[in-house]
Amino acid sequence: MLRVAVVGSGPSGCYTAQSLVQLDNDVCVDVLDRLPCPYGLVRYGVAPDHEKIKSLQNNLRTVLEHERVRFLGGVRIGPDGVPGARLRELYHAVVYCVGAATDRHLGIPGEELPGSWSATEFVSWYSGHPDFPEHERNGAPDHDGFVAGANSAVVIGVGNVAVDVTRMLARGATELSPTDIPQGALTALAASRVTDVDMVGRRGPSQARFTTKELRELGSLPDTEVTVDARELELDPAYADPSGLPAPQRRNVEVLRGWAEAPPRAARHRIRLRFFLRPVELLAEAGRVGAVRFERTVPDGRGGVTGTGRYEDIAAQLVLRSVGYRGVPLEGLPFDAASGTVPHLGGRVLREGAVSPGEYVAGWIKRGPTGVIGTNRPCAKETVTSLLEDAAALARRELPGDPLTALRADGVEPVEWPGWQSIERAEAQLGASLGRGVVKLPDWQSLMNAVHGSAH
Ligand code: NAP
C-alpha cells in the first residue's frame, strides 16, 4: 500500500486525494492541514454570500470521508511543527497543496497606515479565519475595526477578490444574516456607514481580471447604484469596437457600457468602477488613511499603461488592497521567488533542475494564484498522474508503520474527522442560539473547545 501525505485540505489538496484514491486502489492518503477545519479557501476565501460555491464543501467532504482518506487537522508542517523531512520519512510521497498564503504588496508610501488593509485580511475577518489578528481597543477585541469610522472605501485592483470585498461592503444584515458569517463581522457590517466604494483598476476595462458573472452581480445588489464614467472607458481602444476581444472581456466591456449609459438613481450604496488610475500614495488624515492618490494612466499600445503626470485623490477612510495573492516559501522546499511557486515538472518538485523523488506540488503553489476552484481538478490530476507513474519505485521504501502513530509519538495531536464534526455541531448550535443557521466559530479557542467537547 502506497502511503501519501497531502499537505493542505483546500480544493487542490482534496482533488489530489480524490484522484489518488480513484486512480489507484492500492493508495491511502492522509490530508494534513494546519487548521482544525478542512476545505482551505472554500471555507476561508469564498465570500459567505456565495452559498452555491460554498456548497462545494459537500463534494470535498465526500473525498475526506473516503475509506482510504484520513483528515489530520491542526498539524503544522515546517520548522515550528512537523519538519518536511520527517513527513518524507513517514510517507512514500508528499504532495504540497499549500496555496498562496500571503498577499502581494503595492510598495507605495502610506500602505501601512491605519485603515489600509490587504483584501486578504478583510476576507479572513468576514470568513472567521482563526489567524486573523484580533485588534484590541481599550483592552477588548475590536471586531468592527475595518468599517468603524469609515463612510467611503477604495478597493485597489479589479479582480474577483476586489469584486467580493466591494460586494460585501454593500451588503446589509438582511442578506448576510442567513449566511455563516461570524456574528462579530455581521454586527460590524450591519452597523457600517460605508456608503461609497470606489473599485479602481490601473489598466482599462478590457484588461480587468474579474469574471462577468461576478461583475454583473454588483448590479443586482439591493439599494445599490453602480456607476462607470464613459470617458474612462473610452480611453480603452477596445471600448469603441470590442469585437476583437476574447468573449469574457467583451462581455465585461458590455456590462460596463450598460452601467455607463444608465440614468442616475438614488440608492443607499454607490459603487464606482474606475479605470486607468494607478495608486501612488496613501494619504493620512487624523492619524489614519484619508485618501488614495492615483496617477492617471493611458494605454501604451502593448496592453500596459504609462503615467501622465496628472493625479487624482479619492477620499477613503478604508482602503482594501486587492492586488493578488502570493505563495510563500516552505522550509526545505525549493522556491521561485519571482513567481511565488515551487519549481516543478508535471507536478514533480525540481531541485536545481532535477526531479526530487517523492515530492510533488498541486494548486496555487504549483501554478500561481490564478483560475477558479475547478481549475484545481486538472491541475491535481496531472500531479497525481506523475506520482502514480513513480509509485512502484516509491513503494519499495519500507515505512516505519502507521504515520499517525508516529506523529502521536512525536507529540503531535491531530484533529481527526470526528473532531471536525464536533466543530460543525458547535457551529450549528451557535447559529441556533443566535436564531441563525450555521455560524462560524472565528477563533482558535472556540474551535479547539469544540474539538475537545467543552462549552464555548
Ligand atoms: P487577480 O485576478 O490576479 O487580480 C489582481 C488585480 O490587482 C488586477 O486587477 C491587477 O491589475 C491588480 N494589481 C496588481 N498589482 C497592482 C498594483 N501594483 N497596483 C494596482 N493594481 C494592481 O487576483 P485576485 O482578485 O486576488 O484573484 C485571485 C484568483 O482567485 C483569480 O484567479 C480569481 O478569479 C480567483 N477568485 C475567483 C472568485 C470567484 O470565482 N467568484 C472569487 C475570488 C477569487 P493588472 O491586471 O494590471 O496586473
XYZ file of N, CA, C and O in Angstrom, residues 67-187:
484
model
N -12.930 5.897 2.471
C -12.351 4.927 3.429
C -10.819 4.909 3.403
O -10.187 4.495 4.378
N -10.219 5.330 2.277
C -8.741 5.326 2.252
C -8.151 6.732 2.399
O -6.990 6.962 2.077
N -8.994 7.671 2.876
C -8.503 9.040 3.110
C -8.732 9.382 4.583
O -9.783 9.075 5.139
N -7.718 10.005 5.207
C -7.875 10.480 6.582
C -7.612 11.980 6.600
O -6.639 12.440 5.985
N -8.434 12.740 7.324
C -8.157 14.152 7.542
C -7.405 14.280 8.865
O -7.851 13.770 9.886
N -6.250 14.941 8.838
C -5.490 15.182 10.066
C -5.285 16.682 10.201
O -4.364 17.267 9.615
N -6.204 17.330 10.930
C -6.147 18.785 11.085
C -5.242 19.184 12.240
O -4.797 18.345 13.029
N -4.988 20.488 12.327
C -4.186 21.023 13.435
C -2.741 20.564 13.391
O -2.058 20.543 14.419
N -2.251 20.174 12.203
C -0.856 19.727 12.082
C -0.108 20.733 11.209
O -0.389 20.871 10.016
N 0.810 21.422 11.816
C 1.583 22.431 11.086
C 2.847 21.782 10.536
O 3.564 21.112 11.278
N 3.080 21.964 9.261
C 4.297 21.410 8.660
C 5.319 22.539 8.562
O 5.003 23.621 8.068
N 6.510 22.297 9.027
C 7.544 23.338 8.957
C 8.363 23.366 10.218
O 8.197 22.505 11.091
N 9.239 24.362 10.343
C 10.182 24.388 11.461
C 9.497 24.459 12.832
O 10.002 23.931 13.806
N 8.321 25.095 12.904
C 7.636 25.183 14.198
C 6.577 24.088 14.350
O 5.682 24.175 15.190
N 6.684 23.033 13.543
C 5.734 21.925 13.640
C 6.427 20.637 13.229
O 7.510 20.323 13.735
N 5.804 19.915 12.330
C 6.421 18.684 11.835
C 7.325 19.062 10.660
O 6.843 19.576 9.650
N 8.631 18.827 10.764
C 9.508 19.207 9.646
C 9.150 18.411 8.383
O 8.762 17.237 8.473
N 9.290 19.064 7.237
C 9.006 18.390 5.963
C 9.789 17.098 5.834
O 9.277 16.092 5.323
N 11.041 17.098 6.342
C 11.895 15.907 6.221
C 11.285 14.730 7.002
O 11.347 13.579 6.564
N 10.660 15.023 8.149
C 10.015 13.972 8.947
C 8.829 13.377 8.173
O 8.625 12.157 8.167
N 8.093 14.267 7.510
C 6.947 13.808 6.723
C 7.408 12.843 5.633
O 6.760 11.833 5.353
N 8.538 13.156 5.035
C 9.035 12.303 3.944
C 9.506 10.953 4.483
O 9.483 9.954 3.766
N 9.916 10.918 5.768
C 10.268 9.622 6.377
C 9.015 8.766 6.574
O 9.048 7.546 6.428
N 7.897 9.445 6.922
C 6.686 8.723 7.321
C 5.814 8.281 6.149
O 4.935 7.440 6.318
N 6.018 8.923 4.989
C 5.175 8.620 3.824
C 6.051 8.310 2.615
O 7.171 8.818 2.504
N 5.485 7.554 1.666
C 6.213 7.293 0.423
C 6.312 8.557 -0.424
O 7.288 8.754 -1.150
N 5.268 9.379 -0.349
C 5.255 10.603 -1.165
C 4.524 11.701 -0.415
O 3.608 11.424 0.382
N 4.932 12.937 -0.662
C 4.272 14.101 -0.055
C 3.873 15.036 -1.187
O 4.688 15.369 -2.046
N 2.590 15.436 -1.193
C 2.120 16.408 -2.193
C 1.790 17.696 -1.457
O 0.912 17.712 -0.577
N 2.485 18.765 -1.794
C 2.241 20.050 -1.145
C 1.162 20.794 -1.917
O 1.325 21.108 -3.097
N 0.049 21.067 -1.219
C -1.079 21.786 -1.833
C -1.400 22.966 -0.918
O -2.517 23.085 -0.417
N -0.385 23.788 -0.674
C -0.488 24.785 0.394
C -0.972 26.145 -0.089
O -1.074 27.085 0.700
N -1.282 26.267 -1.389
C -1.862 27.513 -1.884
C -0.887 28.672 -1.891
O 0.332 28.487 -1.924
N -1.441 29.847 -1.881
C -0.642 31.079 -1.889
C -1.065 31.849 -0.645
O -2.118 32.474 -0.627
N -0.235 31.738 0.408
C -0.708 32.102 1.740
C -0.666 33.590 2.065
O -1.188 34.014 3.084
N -0.058 34.391 1.207
C 0.009 35.798 1.593
C -0.458 36.677 0.438
O -0.861 36.198 -0.614
N -0.431 37.994 0.672
C -0.920 38.894 -0.360
C 0.235 39.703 -0.941
O 1.262 39.879 -0.296
N 0.034 40.170 -2.169
C 1.069 40.996 -2.788
C 1.007 42.403 -2.190
O -0.032 42.843 -1.719
N 2.147 43.100 -2.253
C 2.179 44.459 -1.705
C 2.254 45.483 -2.821
O 2.744 45.201 -3.910
N 1.796 46.686 -2.535
C 1.853 47.746 -3.544
C 3.223 48.409 -3.574
O 3.658 48.877 -4.617
N 3.864 48.472 -2.406
C 5.166 49.137 -2.319
C 5.073 50.637 -2.532
O 5.918 51.235 -3.197
N 4.024 51.258 -1.996
C 3.894 52.722 -2.119
C 3.789 53.343 -0.731
O 3.372 52.676 0.224
N 4.150 54.628 -0.591
C 4.090 55.252 0.734
C 2.658 55.232 1.302
O 1.694 55.379 0.548
N 2.568 55.036 2.607
C 1.271 55.085 3.285
C 0.540 53.755 3.309
O -0.527 53.640 3.920
N 1.133 52.730 2.671
C 0.453 51.431 2.586
C 0.103 50.861 3.963
O -0.882 50.140 4.109
N 0.945 51.187 4.958
C 0.729 50.605 6.291
C -0.090 51.507 7.211
O -0.208 51.233 8.408
N -0.669 52.585 6.707
C -1.458 53.477 7.566
C -2.645 52.717 8.173
O -3.217 51.838 7.516
N -3.055 53.103 9.402
C -4.286 52.506 9.934
C -5.446 52.757 8.955
O -5.556 53.845 8.391
N -6.269 51.768 8.773
C -7.388 51.901 7.827
C -7.053 51.331 6.455
O -7.934 51.190 5.614
N -5.755 51.001 6.239
C -5.354 50.371 4.979
C -5.090 48.893 5.263
O -4.289 48.555 6.141
N -5.765 48.027 4.533
C -5.660 46.587 4.772
C -5.496 45.866 3.450
O -5.948 46.349 2.410
N -4.923 44.677 3.529
C -4.980 43.840 2.344
C -6.380 43.237 2.297
O -7.005 42.995 3.344
N -6.858 42.991 1.083
C -8.171 42.350 0.947
C -8.161 41.003 1.659
O -9.163 40.582 2.233
N -6.998 40.341 1.650
C -6.882 39.030 2.317
C -7.263 39.141 3.798
O -7.929 38.253 4.331
N -6.818 40.236 4.448
C -7.156 40.392 5.874
C -8.663 40.571 6.056
O -9.265 39.998 6.959
N -9.243 41.385 5.184
C -10.688 41.635 5.267
C -11.467 40.339 5.012
O -12.405 40.001 5.733
N -11.028 39.594 3.995
C -11.683 38.321 3.662
C -11.553 37.353 4.844
O -12.522 36.692 5.238
N -10.345 37.291 5.434
C -10.131 36.384 6.575
C -11.057 36.753 7.731
O -11.587 35.878 8.415
N -11.251 38.045 7.921
C -12.119 38.513 9.026
C -13.562 38.096 8.802
O -14.168 37.447 9.650
N -14.104 38.399 7.626
C -15.519 38.057 7.451
C -15.715 36.559 7.233
O -16.837 36.058 7.306
N -14.608 35.834 6.959
C -14.706 34.376 6.830
C -14.441 33.666 8.159
O -14.476 32.451 8.213
N -14.110 34.427 9.209
C -13.865 33.817 10.516
C -12.587 33.009 10.581
O -12.500 32.020 11.323
N -11.557 33.407 9.817
C -10.283 32.681 9.887
C -9.654 32.892 11.263
O -9.503 34.029 11.700
N -9.284 31.796 11.960
C -8.802 31.969 13.336
C -7.468 32.696 13.428
O -7.110 33.159 14.509
N -6.739 32.804 12.339
C -5.457 33.514 12.395
C -5.613 35.009 12.189
O -4.634 35.729 12.241
N -6.835 35.457 11.890
C -6.969 36.884 11.662
C -6.524 37.610 12.926
O -7.069 37.373 14.001
N -5.508 38.477 12.830
C -5.003 39.105 14.042
C -6.083 39.987 14.674
O -6.560 40.920 14.058
N -6.465 39.589 15.844
C -7.532 40.327 16.508
C -7.011 41.678 16.978
O -5.930 41.779 17.534
N -7.790 42.716 16.744
C -7.346 44.058 17.127
C -7.915 44.411 18.471
O -9.030 44.068 18.797
N -7.098 45.091 19.226
C -7.533 45.449 20.570
C -7.860 46.925 20.613
O -7.165 47.750 20.053
N -8.971 47.240 21.267
C -9.281 48.643 21.531
C -9.706 48.694 22.987
O -10.632 47.983 23.373
N -9.014 49.498 23.792
C -9.272 49.566 25.231
C -9.265 48.164 25.849
O -10.124 47.827 26.657
N -8.321 47.355 25.408
C -8.161 46.034 26.001
C -9.176 45.002 25.534
O -9.127 43.857 25.939
N -10.124 45.393 24.690
C -11.142 44.444 24.229
C -10.972 44.220 22.728
O -10.492 45.101 22.022
N -11.373 43.057 22.236
C -11.238 42.819 20.797
C -12.041 43.852 19.998
O -13.176 44.159 20.351
N -11.418 44.381 18.968
C -12.068 45.406 18.146
C -12.581 44.743 16.874
O -11.918 44.729 15.857
N -13.789 44.200 16.960
C -14.307 43.426 15.838
C -14.729 44.281 14.671
O -14.868 43.811 13.565
N -15.034 45.574 14.950
C -15.518 46.382 13.831
C -14.428 47.293 13.293
O -14.690 48.312 12.671
N -13.160 46.906 13.572
C -12.019 47.719 13.181
C -11.991 48.100 11.710
O -11.454 49.144 11.369
N -12.550 47.293 10.839
C -12.469 47.605 9.418
C -13.351 48.778 9.019
O -12.898 49.715 8.385
N -14.620 48.698 9.375
C -15.559 49.681 8.837
C -15.848 50.822 9.808
O -16.407 51.843 9.393
N -15.443 50.666 11.079
C -15.753 51.704 12.063
C -15.156 53.036 11.615
O -13.995 53.102 11.238
N -15.941 54.083 11.664
C -15.444 55.429 11.366
C -15.278 55.697 9.875
O -14.799 56.757 9.493
N -15.651 54.767 9.023
C -15.470 54.977 7.572
C -16.811 55.211 6.895
O -17.814 54.595 7.252
N -16.834 56.167 5.975
C -18.038 56.296 5.144
C -17.740 56.084 3.665
O -18.641 55.937 2.859
N -16.435 56.100 3.324
C -16.120 55.741 1.940
C -14.905 54.821 1.925
O -14.037 54.894 2.801
N -14.873 53.943 0.929
C -13.791 52.955 0.824
C -13.244 52.952 -0.589
O -13.978 53.219 -1.548
N -11.952 52.666 -0.692
C -11.341 52.441 -2.001
C -10.842 51.001 -2.034
O -10.185 50.546 -1.090
N -11.192 50.294 -3.082
C -10.673 48.950 -3.295
C -9.710 49.037 -4.476
O -10.093 49.482 -5.561
N -8.453 48.677 -4.240
C -7.443 48.778 -5.310
C -7.316 47.423 -5.994
O -7.041 46.414 -5.339
N -7.507 47.408 -7.308
C -7.464 46.153 -8.066
C -8.844 45.849 -8.634
O -9.869 46.261 -8.070
N -8.861 45.147 -9.777
C -10.141 44.799 -10.404
C -10.173 43.310 -10.777
O -10.423 42.930 -11.905
N -9.887 42.470 -9.765
C -10.023 41.017 -9.920
C -11.268 40.561 -9.167
O -12.033 41.376 -8.641
N -11.475 39.243 -9.097
C -12.676 38.730 -8.426
C -12.661 38.949 -6.921
O -13.714 39.080 -6.305
N -11.463 39.002 -6.314
C -11.421 39.276 -4.876
C -11.875 40.722 -4.634
O -12.638 41.002 -3.698
N -11.442 41.645 -5.504
C -11.889 43.045 -5.388
C -13.414 43.112 -5.480
O -14.068 43.830 -4.707
N -13.992 42.340 -6.394
C -15.454 42.332 -6.535
C -16.095 41.777 -5.254
O -17.064 42.327 -4.741
N -15.504 40.700 -4.710
C -16.032 40.105 -3.468
C -16.073 41.129 -2.334
O -17.087 41.284 -1.663
N -14.948 41.812 -2.103
C -14.895 42.699 -0.932
C -15.773 43.928 -1.159
O -16.398 44.435 -0.224
N -15.844 44.385 -2.416
C -16.725 45.519 -2.731
C -18.178 45.130 -2.445
O -18.932 45.870 -1.812
N -18.553 43.939 -2.896
C -19.934 43.481 -2.705
C -20.249 43.337 -1.211
O -21.310 43.748 -0.753
N -19.288 42.773 -0.461
C -19.522 42.571 0.973
C -19.718 43.911 1.688
O -20.475 44.001 2.649
N -19.020 44.966 1.204
C -19.176 46.284 1.833
C -20.559 46.870 1.560
O -21.022 47.741 2.296
N -21.195 46.408 0.487
C -22.513 46.955 0.139
C -23.655 46.076 0.652
O -24.815 46.443 0.545
N -23.334 44.927 1.213
C -24.373 44.014 1.701
C -24.888 44.482 3.066
O -24.127 44.979 3.895
N -26.167 44.249 3.310
C -26.748 44.590 4.606
C -27.002 43.344 5.437
O -26.799 42.217 4.977
N -27.476 43.582 6.679
C -27.695 42.478 7.625
C -28.703 41.467 7.091
O -28.545 40.261 7.292
N -29.736 41.948 6.387
C -30.780 41.033 5.913
C -30.186 39.980 4.994
O -30.563 38.812 5.052
N -29.232 40.419 4.146
C -28.654 39.455 3.212
C -27.567 38.596 3.858
O -27.360 37.444 3.465
N -26.868 39.152 4.844
C -25.738 38.414 5.427
C -26.166 37.483 6.559
O -25.524 36.470 6.811
N -27.241 37.843 7.240
C -27.648 37.057 8.406
C -27.894 35.570 8.091
O -27.533 34.706 8.899
N -28.483 35.228 6.952
C -28.686 33.788 6.675
C -27.399 33.039 6.331
O -27.424 31.819 6.207
N -26.278 33.738 6.138
C -25.025 33.067 5.786
C -24.309 32.612 7.060
O -24.776 32.883 8.168
N -23.127 31.989 6.894
C -22.392 31.513 8.075
C -21.379 32.555 8.584
O -20.488 32.233 9.356
N -21.521 33.805 8.172
C -20.577 34.862 8.599
C -20.550 34.935 10.133
O -21.594 34.832 10.784
N -19.350 35.061 10.738
C -19.287 35.141 12.204
C -20.116 36.309 12.734
O -20.258 37.332 12.060
N -20.617 36.152 13.940
C -21.532 37.141 14.496
C -20.875 38.520 14.619
O -21.508 39.537 14.352
N -19.579 38.561 15.016
C -18.895 39.852 15.169
C -18.822 40.604 13.848
O -19.096 41.810 13.778
N -18.476 39.913 12.782
C -18.371 40.558 11.460
C -19.753 40.980 10.977
O -19.918 42.059 10.397
N -20.765 40.155 11.260
C -22.133 40.511 10.853
C -22.567 41.802 11.553
O -23.078 42.731 10.922
N -22.325 41.852 12.865
C -22.727 43.032 13.638
C -22.020 44.276 13.103
O -22.632 45.321 12.920
